[in-house]
Amino acid sequence: IRGSISDQQQYCNLNNLMQVENVDFFKRLFSSISTNAMAVDTLRDWIDADNAITYPYGAESDYYLTQAIPFRAGNQALTEVGNLSRVLGFSNESISKLRHNCTVLPEPTTVNLNTASPELLRLMAPELSQFDLETIVAARILHPFENNSDVTKLLEQSKLAFTDKRFSVGSHYFMVTSQTQFGKSTLRTEALLKRDGGG
């Protein structure tokens, strides 16, 4: 028997794409994994509740119903990263790469500055230099940040604001994974947990 718990807010939440201020970040993210940045349009159409196409590259049910095996657009928030396999513009390879920096959570969430990878922070804040990223990682190992302004002060960059809308210094969502093996049988389970308050 073995198990693990991983912080899900060390990753970016794909459902955050519906917030306009995140569109440019997701274009950079998709470009970084060799996926057309315009896949942002098709993913926005997959998540939004209407059938109006996001121009210039969006796709709704009218497109998906013409495929060899027809289906309708999701028109709802993603429930797992694997949902992308049905969205125009995403290959199995690009989905696999996205898993390194992305998750899917049921509400808009922030990225935890204390646990996010340097790669993700660079994509979210392209103003950061390699030295800035190394400084952040070294500082949080010694003493986790207690608020977003700690990072701004550390870098002495008043122009770079780690807003509470995109970043945080704590997490509420965690993935608990357990695996039990007995003889030739293996049982693996995953549970997404949300922790609120101090308990």
mmCIF file with all atom_site columns, N, CA, C and O in Angstrom, residues 123-178:
data_model
loop_
_atom_site.group_PDB
_atom_site.id
_atom_site.type_symbol
_atom_site.label_atom_id
_atom_site.label_alt_id
_atom_site.label_comp_id
_atom_site.label_asym_id
_atom_site.label_entity_id
_atom_site.label_seq_id
_atom_site.pdbx_PDB_ins_code
_atom_site.Cartn_x
_atom_site.Cartn_y
_atom_site.Cartn_z
_atom_site.occupancy
_atom_site.B_iso_or_equiv
_atom_site.pdbx_formal_charge
_atom_site.auth_seq_id
_atom_site.auth_comp_id
_atom_site.auth_asym_id
_atom_site.auth_atom_id
_atom_site.pdbx_PDB_model_num
ATOM 1   N N  . LEU A 1 123 ? 6.178  31.639 -17.458 1.00 0.00 ? 123 LEU A N  1
ATOM 2   C CA . LEU A 1 123 ? 5.106  31.784 -18.444 1.00 0.00 ? 123 LEU A CA 1
ATOM 3   C C  . LEU A 1 123 ? 4.037  32.767 -17.972 1.00 0.00 ? 123 LEU A C  1
ATOM 4   O O  . LEU A 1 123 ? 3.472  33.521 -18.767 1.00 0.00 ? 123 LEU A O  1
ATOM 5   N N  . MET A 1 124 ? 3.774  32.762 -16.671 1.00 0.00 ? 124 MET A N  1
ATOM 6   C CA . MET A 1 124 ? 2.744  33.649 -16.138 1.00 0.00 ? 124 MET A CA 1
ATOM 7   C C  . MET A 1 124 ? 3.245  35.082 -16.013 1.00 0.00 ? 124 MET A C  1
ATOM 8   O O  . MET A 1 124 ? 2.470  36.030 -16.133 1.00 0.00 ? 124 MET A O  1
ATOM 9   N N  . ALA A 1 125 ? 4.526  35.237 -15.741 1.00 0.00 ? 125 ALA A N  1
ATOM 10  C CA . ALA A 1 125 ? 5.118  36.574 -15.578 1.00 0.00 ? 125 ALA A CA 1
ATOM 11  C C  . ALA A 1 125 ? 6.382  36.652 -16.418 1.00 0.00 ? 125 ALA A C  1
ATOM 12  O O  . ALA A 1 125 ? 7.502  36.501 -15.908 1.00 0.00 ? 125 ALA A O  1
ATOM 13  N N  . PRO A 1 126 ? 6.245  36.852 -17.737 1.00 0.00 ? 126 PRO A N  1
ATOM 14  C CA . PRO A 1 126 ? 7.418  36.849 -18.631 1.00 0.00 ? 126 PRO A CA 1
ATOM 15  C C  . PRO A 1 126 ? 8.427  37.939 -18.318 1.00 0.00 ? 126 PRO A C  1
ATOM 16  O O  . PRO A 1 126 ? 9.543  37.919 -18.832 1.00 0.00 ? 126 PRO A O  1
ATOM 17  N N  . GLU A 1 127 ? 8.060  38.899 -17.469 1.00 0.00 ? 127 GLU A N  1
ATOM 18  C CA . GLU A 1 127 ? 8.991  39.958 -17.079 1.00 0.00 ? 127 GLU A CA 1
ATOM 19  C C  . GLU A 1 127 ? 10.116 39.417 -16.201 1.00 0.00 ? 127 GLU A C  1
ATOM 20  O O  . GLU A 1 127 ? 11.162 40.048 -16.035 1.00 0.00 ? 127 GLU A O  1
ATOM 21  N N  . LEU A 1 128 ? 9.900  38.234 -15.608 1.00 0.00 ? 128 LEU A N  1
ATOM 22  C CA . LEU A 1 128 ? 10.887 37.658 -14.705 1.00 0.00 ? 128 LEU A CA 1
ATOM 23  C C  . LEU A 1 128 ? 12.100 37.158 -15.466 1.00 0.00 ? 128 LEU A C  1
ATOM 24  O O  . LEU A 1 128 ? 11.976 36.467 -16.477 1.00 0.00 ? 128 LEU A O  1
ATOM 25  N N  . SER A 1 129 ? 13.286 37.471 -14.962 1.00 0.00 ? 129 SER A N  1
ATOM 26  C CA . SER A 1 129 ? 14.523 36.961 -15.541 1.00 0.00 ? 129 SER A CA 1
ATOM 27  C C  . SER A 1 129 ? 14.852 35.611 -14.903 1.00 0.00 ? 129 SER A C  1
ATOM 28  O O  . SER A 1 129 ? 14.238 35.218 -13.900 1.00 0.00 ? 129 SER A O  1
ATOM 29  N N  . GLN A 1 130 ? 15.830 34.928 -15.453 1.00 0.00 ? 130 GLN A N  1
ATOM 30  C CA . GLN A 1 130 ? 16.266 33.657 -14.871 1.00 0.00 ? 130 GLN A CA 1
ATOM 31  C C  . GLN A 1 130 ? 16.785 33.886 -13.450 1.00 0.00 ? 130 GLN A C  1
ATOM 32  O O  . GLN A 1 130 ? 16.532 33.077 -12.552 1.00 0.00 ? 130 GLN A O  1
ATOM 33  N N  . PHE A 1 131 ? 17.463 34.992 -13.239 1.00 0.00 ? 131 PHE A N  1
ATOM 34  C CA . PHE A 1 131 ? 17.962 35.317 -11.898 1.00 0.00 ? 131 PHE A CA 1
ATOM 35  C C  . PHE A 1 131 ? 16.794 35.526 -10.929 1.00 0.00 ? 131 PHE A C  1
ATOM 36  O O  . PHE A 1 131 ? 16.844 35.085 -9.782  1.00 0.00 ? 131 PHE A O  1
ATOM 37  N N  . ASP A 1 132 ? 15.734 36.203 -11.389 1.00 0.00 ? 132 ASP A N  1
ATOM 38  C CA . ASP A 1 132 ? 14.550 36.412 -10.543 1.00 0.00 ? 132 ASP A CA 1
ATOM 39  C C  . ASP A 1 132 ? 13.951 35.080 -10.110 1.00 0.00 ? 132 ASP A C  1
ATOM 40  O O  . ASP A 1 132 ? 13.593 34.887 -8.940  1.00 0.00 ? 132 ASP A O  1
ATOM 41  N N  . LEU A 1 133 ? 13.822 34.159 -11.062 1.00 0.00 ? 133 LEU A N  1
ATOM 42  C CA . LEU A 1 133 ? 13.234 32.857 -10.771 1.00 0.00 ? 133 LEU A CA 1
ATOM 43  C C  . LEU A 1 133 ? 14.083 32.083 -9.767  1.00 0.00 ? 133 LEU A C  1
ATOM 44  O O  . LEU A 1 133 ? 13.554 31.478 -8.827  1.00 0.00 ? 133 LEU A O  1
ATOM 45  N N  . GLU A 1 134 ? 15.386 32.118 -9.952  1.00 0.00 ? 134 GLU A N  1
ATOM 46  C CA . GLU A 1 134 ? 16.279 31.428 -9.022  1.00 0.00 ? 134 GLU A CA 1
ATOM 47  C C  . GLU A 1 134 ? 16.210 32.054 -7.628  1.00 0.00 ? 134 GLU A C  1
ATOM 48  O O  . GLU A 1 134 ? 16.278 31.352 -6.610  1.00 0.00 ? 134 GLU A O  1
ATOM 49  N N  . THR A 1 135 ? 16.056 33.375 -7.583  1.00 0.00 ? 135 THR A N  1
ATOM 50  C CA . THR A 1 135 ? 15.938 34.078 -6.301  1.00 0.00 ? 135 THR A CA 1
ATOM 51  C C  . THR A 1 135 ? 14.662 33.669 -5.577  1.00 0.00 ? 135 THR A C  1
ATOM 52  O O  . THR A 1 135 ? 14.665 33.438 -4.360  1.00 0.00 ? 135 THR A O  1
ATOM 53  N N  . ILE A 1 136 ? 13.550 33.580 -6.307  1.00 0.00 ? 136 ILE A N  1
ATOM 54  C CA . ILE A 1 136 ? 12.269 33.179 -5.709  1.00 0.00 ? 136 ILE A CA 1
ATOM 55  C C  . ILE A 1 136 ? 12.365 31.777 -5.126  1.00 0.00 ? 136 ILE A C  1
ATOM 56  O O  . ILE A 1 136 ? 11.964 31.523 -3.985  1.00 0.00 ? 136 ILE A O  1
ATOM 57  N N  . VAL A 1 137 ? 12.910 30.837 -5.903  1.00 0.00 ? 137 VAL A N  1
ATOM 58  C CA . VAL A 1 137 ? 12.998 29.447 -5.454  1.00 0.00 ? 137 VAL A CA 1
ATOM 59  C C  . VAL A 1 137 ? 13.899 29.329 -4.231  1.00 0.00 ? 137 VAL A C  1
ATOM 60  O O  . VAL A 1 137 ? 13.557 28.650 -3.247  1.00 0.00 ? 137 VAL A O  1
ATOM 61  N N  . ALA A 1 138 ? 15.049 30.009 -4.260  1.00 0.00 ? 138 ALA A N  1
ATOM 62  C CA . ALA A 1 138 ? 15.976 29.942 -3.120  1.00 0.00 ? 138 ALA A CA 1
ATOM 63  C C  . ALA A 1 138 ? 15.351 30.529 -1.861  1.00 0.00 ? 138 ALA A C  1
ATOM 64  O O  . ALA A 1 138 ? 15.499 29.981 -0.764  1.00 0.00 ? 138 ALA A O  1
ATOM 65  N N  . ALA A 1 139 ? 14.618 31.640 -2.016  1.00 0.00 ? 139 ALA A N  1
ATOM 66  C CA . ALA A 1 139 ? 14.022 32.306 -0.855  1.00 0.00 ? 139 ALA A CA 1
ATOM 67  C C  . ALA A 1 139 ? 12.908 31.476 -0.234  1.00 0.00 ? 139 ALA A C  1
ATOM 68  O O  . ALA A 1 139 ? 12.808 31.368 0.995   1.00 0.00 ? 139 ALA A O  1
ATOM 69  N N  . ARG A 1 140 ? 12.059 30.868 -1.059  1.00 0.00 ? 140 ARG A N  1
ATOM 70  C CA . ARG A 1 140 ? 10.915 30.123 -0.505  1.00 0.00 ? 140 ARG A CA 1
ATOM 71  C C  . ARG A 1 140 ? 11.340 28.819 0.156   1.00 0.00 ? 140 ARG A C  1
ATOM 72  O O  . ARG A 1 140 ? 10.624 28.298 1.009   1.00 0.00 ? 140 ARG A O  1
ATOM 73  N N  . ILE A 1 141 ? 12.504 28.293 -0.238  1.00 0.00 ? 141 ILE A N  1
ATOM 74  C CA . ILE A 1 141 ? 13.021 27.096 0.437   1.00 0.00 ? 141 ILE A CA 1
ATOM 75  C C  . ILE A 1 141 ? 13.417 27.440 1.868   1.00 0.00 ? 141 ILE A C  1
ATOM 76  O O  . ILE A 1 141 ? 13.143 26.684 2.810   1.00 0.00 ? 141 ILE A O  1
ATOM 77  N N  . LEU A 1 142 ? 14.049 28.597 2.042   1.00 0.00 ? 142 LEU A N  1
ATOM 78  C CA . LEU A 1 142 ? 14.477 29.026 3.369   1.00 0.00 ? 142 LEU A CA 1
ATOM 79  C C  . LEU A 1 142 ? 13.304 29.448 4.235   1.00 0.00 ? 142 LEU A C  1
ATOM 80  O O  . LEU A 1 142 ? 13.250 29.134 5.427   1.00 0.00 ? 142 LEU A O  1
ATOM 81  N N  . HIS A 1 143 ? 12.354 30.170 3.616   1.00 0.00 ? 143 HIS A N  1
ATOM 82  C CA . HIS A 1 143 ? 11.200 30.663 4.372   1.00 0.00 ? 143 HIS A CA 1
ATOM 83  C C  . HIS A 1 143 ? 10.039 30.896 3.402   1.00 0.00 ? 143 HIS A C  1
ATOM 84  O O  . HIS A 1 143 ? 10.115 31.803 2.573   1.00 0.00 ? 143 HIS A O  1
ATOM 85  N N  . PRO A 1 144 ? 8.988  30.081 3.492   1.00 0.00 ? 144 PRO A N  1
ATOM 86  C CA . PRO A 1 144 ? 7.861  30.252 2.565   1.00 0.00 ? 144 PRO A CA 1
ATOM 87  C C  . PRO A 1 144 ? 7.289  31.667 2.631   1.00 0.00 ? 144 PRO A C  1
ATOM 88  O O  . PRO A 1 144 ? 7.253  32.294 3.698   1.00 0.00 ? 144 PRO A O  1
ATOM 89  N N  . PHE A 1 145 ? 6.864  32.180 1.486   1.00 0.00 ? 145 PHE A N  1
ATOM 90  C CA . PHE A 1 145 ? 6.278  33.519 1.436   1.00 0.00 ? 145 PHE A CA 1
ATOM 91  C C  . PHE A 1 145 ? 4.966  33.544 2.222   1.00 0.00 ? 145 PHE A C  1
ATOM 92  O O  . PHE A 1 145 ? 4.166  32.613 2.142   1.00 0.00 ? 145 PHE A O  1
ATOM 93  N N  . GLU A 1 146 ? 4.759  34.617 2.964   1.00 0.00 ? 146 GLU A N  1
ATOM 94  C CA . GLU A 1 146 ? 3.545  34.750 3.771   1.00 0.00 ? 146 GLU A CA 1
ATOM 95  C C  . GLU A 1 146 ? 2.478  35.559 3.067   1.00 0.00 ? 146 GLU A C  1
ATOM 96  O O  . GLU A 1 146 ? 1.300  35.490 3.411   1.00 0.00 ? 146 GLU A O  1
ATOM 97  N N  . ASN A 1 147 ? 2.867  36.365 2.084   1.00 0.00 ? 147 ASN A N  1
ATOM 98  C CA . ASN A 1 147 ? 1.903  37.090 1.262   1.00 0.00 ? 147 ASN A CA 1
ATOM 99  C C  . ASN A 1 147 ? 2.565  37.434 -0.071  1.00 0.00 ? 147 ASN A C  1
ATOM 100 O O  . ASN A 1 147 ? 3.778  37.341 -0.212  1.00 0.00 ? 147 ASN A O  1
ATOM 101 N N  . ASN A 1 148 ? 1.747  37.825 -1.027  1.00 0.00 ? 148 ASN A N  1
ATOM 102 C CA . ASN A 1 148 ? 2.260  38.085 -2.371  1.00 0.00 ? 148 ASN A CA 1
ATOM 103 C C  . ASN A 1 148 ? 3.279  39.212 -2.418  1.00 0.00 ? 148 ASN A C  1
ATOM 104 O O  . ASN A 1 148 ? 4.224  39.190 -3.205  1.00 0.00 ? 148 ASN A O  1
ATOM 105 N N  . SER A 1 149 ? 3.090  40.211 -1.564  1.00 0.00 ? 149 SER A N  1
ATOM 106 C CA . SER A 1 149 ? 3.998  41.362 -1.586  1.00 0.00 ? 149 SER A CA 1
ATOM 107 C C  . SER A 1 149 ? 5.417  40.982 -1.164  1.00 0.00 ? 149 SER A C  1
ATOM 108 O O  . SER A 1 149 ? 6.371  41.681 -1.500  1.00 0.00 ? 149 SER A O  1
ATOM 109 N N  . ASP A 1 150 ? 5.558  39.854 -0.451  1.00 0.00 ? 150 ASP A N  1
ATOM 110 C CA . ASP A 1 150 ? 6.904  39.391 -0.076  1.00 0.00 ? 150 ASP A CA 1
ATOM 111 C C  . ASP A 1 150 ? 7.759  39.159 -1.321  1.00 0.00 ? 150 ASP A C  1
ATOM 112 O O  . ASP A 1 150 ? 8.964  39.428 -1.318  1.00 0.00 ? 150 ASP A O  1
ATOM 113 N N  . VAL A 1 151 ? 7.127  38.651 -2.379  1.00 0.00 ? 151 VAL A N  1
ATOM 114 C CA . VAL A 1 151 ? 7.873  38.352 -3.605  1.00 0.00 ? 151 VAL A CA 1
ATOM 115 C C  . VAL A 1 151 ? 8.280  39.636 -4.305  1.00 0.00 ? 151 VAL A C  1
ATOM 116 O O  . VAL A 1 151 ? 9.405  39.782 -4.779  1.00 0.00 ? 151 VAL A O  1
ATOM 117 N N  . THR A 1 152 ? 7.354  40.588 -4.349  1.00 0.00 ? 152 THR A N  1
ATOM 118 C CA . THR A 1 152 ? 7.654  41.873 -4.985  1.00 0.00 ? 152 THR A CA 1
ATOM 119 C C  . THR A 1 152 ? 8.805  42.567 -4.270  1.00 0.00 ? 152 THR A C  1
ATOM 120 O O  . THR A 1 152 ? 9.719  43.103 -4.902  1.00 0.00 ? 152 THR A O  1
ATOM 121 N N  . LYS A 1 153 ? 8.777  42.543 -2.932  1.00 0.00 ? 153 LYS A N  1
ATOM 122 C CA . LYS A 1 153 ? 9.854  43.170 -2.155  1.00 0.00 ? 153 LYS A CA 1
ATOM 123 C C  . LYS A 1 153 ? 11.180 42.450 -2.376  1.00 0.00 ? 153 LYS A C  1
ATOM 124 O O  . LYS A 1 153 ? 12.236 43.080 -2.478  1.00 0.00 ? 153 LYS A O  1
ATOM 125 N N  . LEU A 1 154 ? 11.120 41.133 -2.463  1.00 0.00 ? 154 LEU A N  1
ATOM 126 C CA . LEU A 1 154 ? 12.325 40.337 -2.664  1.00 0.00 ? 154 LEU A CA 1
ATOM 127 C C  . LEU A 1 154 ? 13.018 40.711 -3.968  1.00 0.00 ? 154 LEU A C  1
ATOM 128 O O  . LEU A 1 154 ? 14.244 40.850 -4.023  1.00 0.00 ? 154 LEU A O  1
ATOM 129 N N  . LEU A 1 155 ? 12.238 40.911 -5.009  1.00 0.00 ? 155 LEU A N  1
ATOM 130 C CA . LEU A 1 155 ? 12.801 41.213 -6.319  1.00 0.00 ? 155 LEU A CA 1
ATOM 131 C C  . LEU A 1 155 ? 13.053 42.700 -6.520  1.00 0.00 ? 155 LEU A C  1
ATOM 132 O O  . LEU A 1 155 ? 13.634 43.099 -7.522  1.00 0.00 ? 155 LEU A O  1
ATOM 133 N N  . GLU A 1 156 ? 12.548 43.502 -5.582  1.00 0.00 ? 156 GLU A N  1
ATOM 134 C CA . GLU A 1 156 ? 12.676 44.957 -5.659  1.00 0.00 ? 156 GLU A CA 1
ATOM 135 C C  . GLU A 1 156 ? 12.129 45.474 -6.987  1.00 0.00 ? 156 GLU A C  1
ATOM 136 O O  . GLU A 1 156 ? 12.735 46.307 -7.659  1.00 0.00 ? 156 GLU A O  1
ATOM 137 N N  . GLN A 1 157 ? 10.984 44.923 -7.353  1.00 0.00 ? 157 GLN A N  1
ATOM 138 C CA . GLN A 1 157 ? 10.343 45.339 -8.609  1.00 0.00 ? 157 GLN A CA 1
ATOM 139 C C  . GLN A 1 157 ? 8.924  45.784 -8.318  1.00 0.00 ? 157 GLN A C  1
ATOM 140 O O  . GLN A 1 157 ? 7.992  44.986 -8.304  1.00 0.00 ? 157 GLN A O  1
ATOM 141 N N  . SER A 1 158 ? 8.761  47.049 -8.058  1.00 0.00 ? 158 SER A N  1
ATOM 142 C CA . SER A 1 158 ? 7.429  47.563 -7.763  1.00 0.00 ? 158 SER A CA 1
ATOM 143 C C  . SER A 1 158 ? 6.522  47.488 -8.988  1.00 0.00 ? 158 SER A C  1
ATOM 144 O O  . SER A 1 158 ? 5.303  47.454 -8.881  1.00 0.00 ? 158 SER A O  1
ATOM 145 N N  . LYS A 1 159 ? 7.125  47.444 -10.182 1.00 0.00 ? 159 LYS A N  1
ATOM 146 C CA . LYS A 1 159 ? 6.331  47.409 -11.407 1.00 0.00 ? 159 LYS A CA 1
ATOM 147 C C  . LYS A 1 159 ? 5.699  46.034 -11.629 1.00 0.00 ? 159 LYS A C  1
ATOM 148 O O  . LYS A 1 159 ? 4.741  45.889 -12.383 1.00 0.00 ? 159 LYS A O  1
ATOM 149 N N  . LEU A 1 160 ? 6.245  45.015 -10.973 1.00 0.00 ? 160 LEU A N  1
ATOM 150 C CA . LEU A 1 160 ? 5.743  43.661 -11.153 1.00 0.00 ? 160 LEU A CA 1
ATOM 151 C C  . LEU A 1 160 ? 4.885  43.291 -9.952  1.00 0.00 ? 160 LEU A C  1
ATOM 152 O O  . LEU A 1 160 ? 5.399  43.024 -8.876  1.00 0.00 ? 160 LEU A O  1
ATOM 153 N N  . ALA A 1 161 ? 3.593  43.271 -10.151 1.00 0.00 ? 161 ALA A N  1
ATOM 154 C CA . ALA A 1 161 ? 2.672  42.999 -9.044  1.00 0.00 ? 161 ALA A CA 1
ATOM 155 C C  . ALA A 1 161 ? 2.131  41.576 -9.145  1.00 0.00 ? 161 ALA A C  1
ATOM 156 O O  . ALA A 1 161 ? 1.590  41.189 -10.171 1.00 0.00 ? 161 ALA A O  1
ATOM 157 N N  . PHE A 1 162 ? 2.315  40.808 -8.088  1.00 0.00 ? 162 PHE A N  1
ATOM 158 C CA . PHE A 1 162 ? 1.747  39.463 -8.034  1.00 0.00 ? 162 PHE A CA 1
ATOM 159 C C  . PHE A 1 162 ? 0.351  39.588 -7.431  1.00 0.00 ? 162 PHE A C  1
ATOM 160 O O  . PHE A 1 162 ? 0.171  39.518 -6.222  1.00 0.00 ? 162 PHE A O  1
ATOM 161 N N  . THR A 1 163 ? -0.630 39.808 -8.296  1.00 0.00 ? 163 THR A N  1
ATOM 162 C CA . THR A 1 163 ? -1.981 40.128 -7.832  1.00 0.00 ? 163 THR A CA 1
ATOM 163 C C  . THR A 1 163 ? -2.646 38.935 -7.162  1.00 0.00 ? 163 THR A C  1
ATOM 164 O O  . THR A 1 163 ? -2.372 37.780 -7.489  1.00 0.00 ? 163 THR A O  1
ATOM 165 N N  . ASP A 1 164 ? -3.529 39.255 -6.211  1.00 0.00 ? 164 ASP A N  1
ATOM 166 C CA . ASP A 1 164 ? -4.258 38.211 -5.499  1.00 0.00 ? 164 ASP A CA 1
ATOM 167 C C  . ASP A 1 164 ? -5.216 37.458 -6.412  1.00 0.00 ? 164 ASP A C  1
ATOM 168 O O  . ASP A 1 164 ? -5.689 36.382 -6.056  1.00 0.00 ? 164 ASP A O  1
ATOM 169 N N  . LYS A 1 165 ? -5.500 38.013 -7.573  1.00 0.00 ? 165 LYS A N  1
ATOM 170 C CA . LYS A 1 165 ? -6.424 37.356 -8.488  1.00 0.00 ? 165 LYS A CA 1
ATOM 171 C C  . LYS A 1 165 ? -5.752 36.201 -9.227  1.00 0.00 ? 165 LYS A C  1
ATOM 172 O O  . LYS A 1 165 ? -6.396 35.248 -9.637  1.00 0.00 ? 165 LYS A O  1
ATOM 173 N N  . ARG A 1 166 ? -4.414 36.275 -9.388  1.00 0.00 ? 166 ARG A N  1
ATOM 174 C CA . ARG A 1 166 ? -3.707 35.240 -10.142 1.00 0.00 ? 166 ARG A CA 1
ATOM 175 C C  . ARG A 1 166 ? -2.762 34.401 -9.280  1.00 0.00 ? 166 ARG A C  1
ATOM 176 O O  . ARG A 1 166 ? -2.468 33.268 -9.617  1.00 0.00 ? 166 ARG A O  1
ATOM 177 N N  . PHE A 1 167 ? -2.283 34.987 -8.178  1.00 0.00 ? 167 PHE A N  1
ATOM 178 C CA . PHE A 1 167 ? -1.296 34.296 -7.355  1.00 0.00 ? 167 PHE A CA 1
ATOM 179 C C  . PHE A 1 167 ? -1.728 34.266 -5.889  1.00 0.00 ? 167 PHE A C  1
ATOM 180 O O  . PHE A 1 167 ? -2.499 35.116 -5.432  1.00 0.00 ? 167 PHE A O  1
ATOM 181 N N  . SER A 1 168 ? -1.194 33.300 -5.168  1.00 0.00 ? 168 SER A N  1
ATOM 182 C CA . SER A 1 168 ? -1.445 33.202 -3.730  1.00 0.00 ? 168 SER A CA 1
ATOM 183 C C  . SER A 1 168 ? -0.208 32.587 -3.085  1.00 0.00 ? 168 SER A C  1
ATOM 184 O O  . SER A 1 168 ? 0.753  32.212 -3.774  1.00 0.00 ? 168 SER A O  1
ATOM 185 N N  . VAL A 1 169 ? -0.221 32.471 -1.766  1.00 0.00 ? 169 VAL A N  1
ATOM 186 C CA . VAL A 1 169 ? 0.888  31.823 -1.070  1.00 0.00 ? 169 VAL A CA 1
ATOM 187 C C  . VAL A 1 169 ? 0.402  30.577 -0.331  1.00 0.00 ? 169 VAL A C  1
ATOM 188 O O  . VAL A 1 169 ? 1.094  30.028 0.509   1.00 0.00 ? 169 VAL A O  1
ATOM 189 N N  . GLY A 1 170 ? -0.803 30.144 -0.642  1.00 0.00 ? 170 GLY A N  1
ATOM 190 C CA . GLY A 1 170 ? -1.371 28.944 -0.032  1.00 0.00 ? 170 GLY A CA 1
ATOM 191 C C  . GLY A 1 170 ? -2.256 28.221 -1.028  1.00 0.00 ? 170 GLY A C  1
ATOM 192 O O  . GLY A 1 170 ? -2.543 28.738 -2.106  1.00 0.00 ? 170 GLY A O  1
ATOM 193 N N  . SER A 1 171 ? -2.681 27.018 -0.655  1.00 0.00 ? 171 SER A N  1
ATOM 194 C CA . SER A 1 171 ? -3.514 26.201 -1.546  1.00 0.00 ? 171 SER A CA 1
ATOM 195 C C  . SER A 1 171 ? -4.706 25.624 -0.805  1.00 0.00 ? 171 SER A C  1
ATOM 196 O O  . SER A 1 171 ? -4.648 25.367 0.400   1.00 0.00 ? 171 SER A O  1
ATOM 197 N N  . HIS A 1 172 ? -5.787 25.406 -1.561  1.00 0.00 ? 172 HIS A N  1
ATOM 198 C CA . HIS A 1 172 ? -6.992 24.777 -1.013  1.00 0.00 ? 172 HIS A CA 1
ATOM 199 C C  . HIS A 1 172 ? -7.253 23.408 -1.634  1.00 0.00 ? 172 HIS A C  1
ATOM 200 O O  . HIS A 1 172 ? -7.960 22.593 -1.052  1.00 0.00 ? 172 HIS A O  1
ATOM 201 N N  . TYR A 1 173 ? -6.701 23.158 -2.827  1.00 0.00 ? 173 TYR A N  1
ATOM 202 C CA . TYR A 1 173 ? -6.995 21.909 -3.533  1.00 0.00 ? 173 TYR A CA 1
ATOM 203 C C  . TYR A 1 173 ? -5.783 20.974 -3.546  1.00 0.00 ? 173 TYR A C  1
ATOM 204 O O  . TYR A 1 173 ? -4.668 21.391 -3.860  1.00 0.00 ? 173 TYR A O  1
ATOM 205 N N  . PHE A 1 174 ? -6.056 19.692 -3.232  1.00 0.00 ? 174 PHE A N  1
ATOM 206 C CA . PHE A 1 174 ? -5.000 18.682 -3.171  1.00 0.00 ? 174 PHE A CA 1
ATOM 207 C C  . PHE A 1 174 ? -5.510 17.377 -3.780  1.00 0.00 ? 174 PHE A C  1
ATOM 208 O O  . PHE A 1 174 ? -6.675 17.023 -3.618  1.00 0.00 ? 174 PHE A O  1
ATOM 209 N N  . MET A 1 175 ? -4.633 16.680 -4.492  1.00 0.00 ? 175 MET A N  1
ATOM 210 C CA . MET A 1 175 ? -4.979 15.372 -5.044  1.00 0.00 ? 175 MET A CA 1
ATOM 211 C C  . MET A 1 175 ? -4.365 14.287 -4.170  1.00 0.00 ? 175 MET A C  1
ATOM 212 O O  . MET A 1 175 ? -3.153 14.262 -3.960  1.00 0.00 ? 175 MET A O  1
ATOM 213 N N  . VAL A 1 176 ? -5.229 13.416 -3.658  1.00 0.00 ? 176 VAL A N  1
ATOM 214 C CA . VAL A 1 176 ? -4.779 12.298 -2.837  1.00 0.00 ? 176 VAL A CA 1
ATOM 215 C C  . VAL A 1 176 ? -4.813 11.041 -3.707  1.00 0.00 ? 176 VAL A C  1
ATOM 216 O O  . VAL A 1 176 ? -5.854 10.700 -4.274  1.00 0.00 ? 176 VAL A O  1
ATOM 217 N N  . THR A 1 177 ? -3.675 10.389 -3.844  1.00 0.00 ? 177 THR A N  1
ATOM 218 C CA . THR A 1 177 ? -3.563 9.194  -4.667  1.00 0.00 ? 177 THR A CA 1
ATOM 219 C C  . THR A 1 177 ? -3.142 8.020  -3.796  1.00 0.00 ? 177 THR A C  1
ATOM 220 O O  . THR A 1 177 ? -2.225 8.144  -2.990  1.00 0.00 ? 177 THR A O  1
ATOM 221 N N  . SER A 1 178 ? -3.825 6.893  -3.962  1.00 0.00 ? 178 SER A N  1
ATOM 222 C CA . SER A 1 178 ? -3.436 5.689  -3.225  1.00 0.00 ? 178 SER A CA 1
ATOM 223 C C  . SER A 1 178 ? -3.379 4.509  -4.186  1.00 0.00 ? 178 SER A C  1
ATOM 224 O O  . SER A 1 178 ? -4.119 4.466  -5.176  1.00 0.00 ? 178 SER A O  1
#
